[in-house]
Each structure stands twice: as structure tokens, then as C-alpha cells.
Amino acid sequence: MSVGPGAPLMEVVEYTDPMCPWAWGSDPAFRRLRTALDGRVRWRRAYAVLFDDEDDPAPDPAAETAHYARYVEEITAHTRAPRAARLSRVAASSWPSSLVAAAAELQGPDVADRALRRLRESVFVLGEPADTMETAVSATRGVQGLDPVRLRSDAGSPGVLERVRADRAEARRPVPEVLSVRSGSPHPGAAKETFDGGYRYALPTLLLRTPSGRRVVPGWRPYAAYAGAVDELCAGLLDGSPALSPSEALERHRSLTGPERHLLAAGAWPPAGAVPLDTANGPMWLHPDERSVHPSDLPGLP
């Protein structure tokens, strides 16, 4: 990692996929870390393409969906992240949502965060994977600050396609430290073997780099593991990061899960105006402006 004058002292690379249930469960820790490091590091997402177009279609889609729904249920039992009451299908491809997420980055980091969150909510809250370009763009409808016309154009551009292709390739060149991982986590994060005999990062994985070294934190980990890695590389970098009230957290993030309620903010809950959205694993709270544009069709919502 080379650093020029005035450049951040640390780069954080987040290997992820909008359709990954472990990445969805890591949102609380990553949101807190991104908030604490805002303006202090360069944070870059690399989309690993979990559901690839090269994958063979399932011979029995209904059985595959039932199996995957049980898998997600097991994961959310660990992460306590919301899950959909019913999953319509397994995502056919991660390419559309990855392209849309990458395109949203061209409109700024806050817009990108909110767009990626909507893409995750499409499958894990609504049960409808955003696995076509049309559904991926539609999932971002009404995201605060997002220009939908530009998003659709950028998502279909050669530049964004090349970006995601490069992300996919980078994710398949994991650092040696993740080839074998020992951890008490239910998802330790050892690199996954690919069909061609290579490896890719398990999702999610954070790679932290400074001019003097690097740390890698794979799999599903508590916030303290990420904060500890930051402190090992840049002691004191997290000092003085502001604490958010529940209202400030909801204003910033637009939607908050149960785990995020406890990790991102302290104070009386729920914040004024927060709208609960029921899921099979507890409620998620929406900012009132977010609720008015959120693509939710779950029954029983106000």
C-alpha cells in the first residue's frame, strides 16, 4: 500500500456480496466501524459474486429454496439478523445486485451504503432476491440522495462491469492468512475452495492495510475483533469517535435491526417516529421517510 501526502493511513477492503447471509449478519459491526472510521481511512468494497452465472441451475428449485431457507435460518440464529418469513427462491445471480451496488458508489459513500442495504433487505427482509437488473434497480427506489436514472445507466456501463469483474478476481486471490483459520466463531472465515481448484475469500472478510503491515479479519466476528485489528495497526485511530443517539443512528442509516439497536446507539428506544417492520426474527425499524418509499409488501405494516 502506497500513501501520498494527506492520504488516509489505513485502507480497509471489505470482501462482500449483497446476497450473503453472513455479510447481512455483519452489518451491525461494519456500520459501527464505518461510522467510527468515517474520514479517517479509505474503505473499499470488493464484490466477490457469491452466486455466479457459471453456477448450474438447481434440478429442483423448490427443494433448493427450502434447503437454503433453513440455512439462512441457522445463520440468523447466530447473528440475530432479521430474516424473511418466506423466501421466494435462491438468488439466481449476484451480478445484477453487485453491479447496482458498485454503480451506487459513483453517487457517494452515503448513497452507496443505503443502496447496498436495500439490496440486502430485498432478500433477507422481503424474501425476494434482487437477482435481475430490473429488480436490483427497483430495490433501491427512493433511497435518499440517489439518482435512479444515473444508477440504471451506470449499472449497465462497461466501466462498472469491469470494476465488478476486477472485484471478483481480487476476491479469488486471498492472502495466505485465511487459507487456514482457527476460531470459535460459527463462521470462522477460512477461504473457500473454488470449482477450478483455487480459493476465494469467505464472506465477509475485512483486510486492513497500512504502509507498515496488514491484518485480516475473516468470517463473522464481534465488533471488538475489528476494533482490535484497527488498534494493532494504528493505535488510537478509533479514539474520540462520536457516539450516536438512537434518533441520530436512524437518521444516518434509515433502517436499524435489533442487533444494530444495541451496537450503534444508546438511549431510549425506539426513537421518535421509528416505524417497526416485522420479520421472522424480530422487528426492523425504519425512518418514517424511509418507510414511505421502502419496497416492502409484508402484511400487517402500517
PDB file of N, CA and C in Angstrom, residues 125-126 275-279 284 286 291 294-302:
ATOM      1  N   VAL A 125     -35.088  -9.524   4.245  1.00  0.00           N
ATOM      2  CA  VAL A 125     -36.274  -8.984   4.915  1.00  0.00           C
ATOM      3  C   VAL A 125     -37.535  -9.261   4.104  1.00  0.00           C
ATOM      4  N   LEU A 126     -37.455  -9.023   2.791  1.00  0.00           N
ATOM      5  CA  LEU A 126     -38.631  -9.200   1.934  1.00  0.00           C
ATOM      6  C   LEU A 126     -38.728 -10.579   1.315  1.00  0.00           C
ATOM      7  N   VAL A 275     -40.632   3.403  12.567  1.00  0.00           N
ATOM      8  CA  VAL A 275     -41.723   2.524  12.150  1.00  0.00           C
ATOM      9  C   VAL A 275     -41.241   1.080  12.207  1.00  0.00           C
ATOM     10  N   PRO A 276     -41.863   0.228  13.038  1.00  0.00           N
ATOM     11  CA  PRO A 276     -41.423  -1.169  13.103  1.00  0.00           C
ATOM     12  C   PRO A 276     -41.882  -1.954  11.884  1.00  0.00           C
ATOM     13  N   LEU A 277     -41.024  -2.811  11.413  1.00  0.00           N
ATOM     14  CA  LEU A 277     -41.337  -3.696  10.301  1.00  0.00           C
ATOM     15  C   LEU A 277     -41.076  -5.113  10.794  1.00  0.00           C
ATOM     16  N   ASP A 278     -42.116  -5.931  10.905  1.00  0.00           N
ATOM     17  CA  ASP A 278     -41.978  -7.272  11.459  1.00  0.00           C
ATOM     18  C   ASP A 278     -41.290  -8.212  10.476  1.00  0.00           C
ATOM     19  N   THR A 279     -40.393  -9.045  11.017  1.00  0.00           N
ATOM     20  CA  THR A 279     -39.763 -10.110  10.240  1.00  0.00           C
ATOM     21  C   THR A 279     -39.879 -11.396  11.057  1.00  0.00           C
ATOM     22  N   MET A 284     -37.491  -4.842  12.459  1.00  0.00           N
ATOM     23  CA  MET A 284     -36.523  -3.872  11.978  1.00  0.00           C
ATOM     24  C   MET A 284     -37.244  -2.529  12.011  1.00  0.00           C
ATOM     25  N   LEU A 286     -37.677   1.414  10.704  1.00  0.00           N
ATOM     26  CA  LEU A 286     -37.436   2.286   9.568  1.00  0.00           C
ATOM     27  C   LEU A 286     -37.645   3.741   9.959  1.00  0.00           C
ATOM     28  N   ARG A 291     -39.764   4.575   5.379  1.00  0.00           N
ATOM     29  CA  ARG A 291     -40.948   3.706   5.288  1.00  0.00           C
ATOM     30  C   ARG A 291     -41.831   4.122   4.116  1.00  0.00           C
ATOM     31  N   HIS A 294     -40.009   2.569   1.086  1.00  0.00           N
ATOM     32  CA  HIS A 294     -39.415   1.230   1.200  1.00  0.00           C
ATOM     33  C   HIS A 294     -40.224   0.222   0.393  1.00  0.00           C
ATOM     34  N   PRO A 295     -39.556  -0.638  -0.398  1.00  0.00           N
ATOM     35  CA  PRO A 295     -40.287  -1.579  -1.266  1.00  0.00           C
ATOM     36  C   PRO A 295     -40.774  -2.806  -0.516  1.00  0.00           C
ATOM     37  N   SER A 296     -41.488  -2.585   0.569  1.00  0.00           N
ATOM     38  CA  SER A 296     -41.960  -3.701   1.388  1.00  0.00           C
ATOM     39  C   SER A 296     -43.427  -3.968   1.106  1.00  0.00           C
ATOM     40  N   ASP A 297     -43.728  -5.248   0.954  1.00  0.00           N
ATOM     41  CA  ASP A 297     -45.140  -5.627   0.786  1.00  0.00           C
ATOM     42  C   ASP A 297     -45.536  -6.648   1.854  1.00  0.00           C
ATOM     43  N   LEU A 298     -44.795  -6.650   2.986  1.00  0.00           N
ATOM     44  CA  LEU A 298     -45.139  -7.571   4.048  1.00  0.00           C
ATOM     45  C   LEU A 298     -46.496  -7.200   4.625  1.00  0.00           C
ATOM     46  N   PRO A 299     -47.309  -8.232   4.989  1.00  0.00           N
ATOM     47  CA  PRO A 299     -48.627  -7.938   5.563  1.00  0.00           C
ATOM     48  C   PRO A 299     -48.509  -7.323   6.944  1.00  0.00           C
ATOM     49  N   GLY A 300     -49.503  -6.544   7.290  1.00  0.00           N
ATOM     50  CA  GLY A 300     -49.594  -6.018   8.643  1.00  0.00           C
ATOM     51  C   GLY A 300     -48.801  -4.766   8.896  1.00  0.00           C
ATOM     52  N   LEU A 301     -48.192  -4.194   7.869  1.00  0.00           N
ATOM     53  CA  LEU A 301     -47.429  -2.975   8.071  1.00  0.00           C
ATOM     54  C   LEU A 301     -48.358  -1.767   8.125  1.00  0.00           C
ATOM     55  N   PRO A 302     -47.992  -0.756   8.903  1.00  0.00           N
ATOM     56  CA  PRO A 302     -48.829   0.452   8.948  1.00  0.00           C
ATOM     57  C   PRO A 302     -48.723   1.202   7.639  1.00  0.00           C
TER      58      PRO A 302
END
